[in-house]
Amino acid sequence: MRRIISVLLENEPGALSRVVGLFSQRNYNIETLTVAPTEDETLSRLTVTTTGSDRVIEQITKQLNKLIEVVKLVDLTEGSHIERELMLIKLKASGSQRAEIKRTVDIFRGQIVDVTSTVYTVQLAGDSDKLDAFIQAVGTTGVLEVVRSGVSGIARGEKVLSI
Amino acid sequence: MELLSGADMLIRSLQDEGIEYIYGYPGGAALHIYDALFRQDKVKHILVRHEQAAVHMADGYARASGKPGTVLVTSGPGATNTITGIATAFMDSIPMVVLCGQVASTLIGEDAFQETDMIGVSRPVVKHNISVRHPSEIPEVIRKAYYIAATGRPGPVVVDIPKDMTTPNERYEYEYPKKVKLRSYNPAIRGHAGQIRKAAEMLLAAKRPIIYAGGGVVLGKASEQLTDLAHMLGHPVTNTLMGIGSFPASDKQSLGWLGMHGSYESNMAMHHSDLILAVGARFDDRVTNATEKFCPGARIIHIDIDPASISKTVEADVPIVGPVDSVLKELIALVKESKAKPDNDALKAWWKQIDEWRAFHGMRYEKSDTYIKPQEVIEALHRLTNGDAYVTTDVGQHQMFTAQYYKFNKPNRWINSGGLGTMGFGLPAAMGVKLSYPDDDVICVTGEGSIQMNIQELSTCKQYNLPVKVVNLNNQALGMVKQWQDMNYESRHSQSYMESLPDFIKLAEAYGHVGIRIDRKEDLEPKLKEAFAMKDKLVFIDIYVDPHEHVYPMQVARGSMKDMWLSKTERV
Ligand SMILES: Cc1cc2nc3c(=O)[nH]c(=O)nc-3n(C[C@H](O)[C@H](O)[C@H](O)COP(=O)(O)OP(=O)(O)OC[C@H]3O[C@@H](n4cnc5c(N)ncnc54)[C@H](O)[C@@H]3O)c2cc1C
Ligand SMILES: Cc1ncc(C[n+]2csc(CCOP(=O)(O)OP(=O)(O)O)c2C)c(N)n1
Ligand SMILES: [Mg+2]
């Protein structure tokens, strides 16, 4: 099953490599990984999406917790949560394609953020499925370049991940 | 406040930490530190002949004393030479601090002379590692390193020290911190009361119980509590290879150790049990055999300080995260005050069954008229030392025979590399023990293969007068490998045969020690006595043993715990 694990990490050099190293060393998957400092500059927040059986996921969270620099973590998929990923996508856009793409972008509530005579650059945010669906909708032949941020997530309601 | 250079602060921190010995080897990036070491006499340095041996020395000391060992090496090759030693300590959860020189911080990343990214290289085999970023941080970093190494589930900590952190003429205020606080590191200090209560009830209701005690009992200094609880309950006790000594082997409730080469009765009792109390043991694959066939009728209570050890390979029914000593104390109190009493009829029947297994196949081997059997050497060592010696081993058949036939009644005396299985561990580990326990018998049981992996340390033994007894069970082969080839590869002995062995007697003499060869049965006991009478000499005892011997019992691959070979021909 796919899981989203959110980690508060000491904002120190080497801390990230320990997390990434743990995943490869123990043969765990990383599907996406995002990391940036939080409002408290001594902490980074890292979000990793991974897949595995319940036992593997349990080991992942336990092993992550053992890293000295991991302060706290939560498996967001255990409760209701919001997940978002940002995509920038460059599409071939000339002639009649332009209106068609514009319409699709509107349907997906994206924005065209850069335009040339032959190319649109589109920005789109949403859960990963939505981004996949957009690429399907515009058809892969017109896609020149895709960059995705990886998933960020946060629990719904009162629940917060903080120290 | 005192002003000290980084190098002096480092040595002062070691003094304030109460470190008596460090083991190491100098080089460019560590020279400021070595100079600071020279200008004091509280911390004593032992110069090894290879950095790997320094780590095994620190490790042997830590296993015998329960306190963290300390290593000091230079950058690059000095640091990389420690890796096998660090990995050995990591796998067996041994506390130690490894101080590594590093090129100056201004040169890091430039492929400078003797630069290696030690933080990166060591990362998968340490509990933690820390790079010093400013000289003034040194006291705090050292305090933290020992704290992390020795608390919770112990393990090795590497401290990387760029050369410009120890520059002699830059001085800073020195104060050794009394406490460390790490918001992200809080090892459990007691178990969950409700879980412990549940465990006590299950223990009292069990009909075919077994206590499975591991290295965590030794590490957590809880042998006494374990023994008390076992006696109160009247349950049988088996140990892992790492847990040997945590319950007295001569106690009638002891079934010996379990697993791949464990005793018949312990493996049978595990398989047929209805309740397993796992204490500081991690359900290693050398123990469980095929996990899907593991102990089908047993419920499992698992006490471990590391939550990641619980339900990792085998699912626990009652997990208890906490230190063994405090959890066992609470269990003892609950069992004492409980109105429920152990089911004596059921236990009687269970012990009757266990005694039948013991009678069917206790630990035994076939004697020979021609050959000295490796097992009888170990029995003789046990007699000669009253079962009271510190015994280290290398890795192979000799290791298994020692564990099987030297009956340890106390913890911390059986010292071997279990998790990594590092050949070359035995001699330096014995040296680390002897240095701190000069009045005790310290024996290294080894093989002609393993001893050659760190034989250069005979030179260190001479320099520091470390009269350990090296017992070389010479079967002229990489015996353990050969056994597997006999059993699984139709005796094709691919590269397991040791040709052109050195003359170990001359070799020992060349290093300034005494060498004794034993190749006749009748010489075994008298010559061993002769060797052990030389209290202040390192004696290298080269014993020619039966080259065809196999280690039994041996679990059948991919079977359950009860599927074993008992000899070359008997399989159950
Ligand atoms: C050739 C060879 C053959 C081997 N054959 C066997 C065999 O037949 N049988 C066998 O048993 N082993 C065998 N081994 C050893 C095996 O590889 C493992 O090292 C061993 O089984 C692990 O022992 P353990 O489960 O006690 O765990 P250890 O590695 O000793 O781990 C200790 C556990 O206790 C926990 N712990 C530590 N401190 C505390 C504390 N204070 N409180 C609570 N918990 C704590 C730790 O978190 C850890 O989970 C063999 C090794 C070799 C080299
Ligand atoms: C460093 C290292 N390399 C290889 C092995 C694999 N190995 C395990 S036992 C063994 C043979 C050991 O031979 P010896 O020391 O003579 O002991 P014996 O089995 O003959 O008693 C080998 C090669 C190991 N455990 N460690
Ligand atoms: Mg051999």
Short mmCIF file of C-alpha atoms in Angstrom, two decimals, chain A residues 12 15-16 22 43 46 52 56 65 88 96 111 122 140 146:
data_model
loop_
_atom_site.label_atom_id
_atom_site.label_comp_id
_atom_site.label_asym_id
_atom_site.label_seq_id
_atom_site.Cartn_x
_atom_site.Cartn_y
_atom_site.Cartn_z
CA GLU A 12 21.59 19.85 10.11
CA ALA A 15 20.58 14.52 8.32
CA LEU A 16 18.89 14.10 4.94
CA LEU A 22 18.34 4.20 5.43
CA LEU A 43 13.79 21.87 11.90
CA LEU A 46 10.46 15.89 5.04
CA GLY A 52 5.20 -1.76 1.25
CA VAL A 56 7.60 -3.11 6.05
CA ASN A 65 12.54 6.99 14.54
CA LEU A 88 5.41 22.35 -14.13
CA SER A 96 -5.42 24.80 -32.94
CA GLN A 111 -2.41 28.03 -14.92
CA VAL A 122 1.61 24.99 -17.31
CA THR A 140 2.04 12.40 -24.08
CA VAL A 146 7.75 17.56 -16.89
#
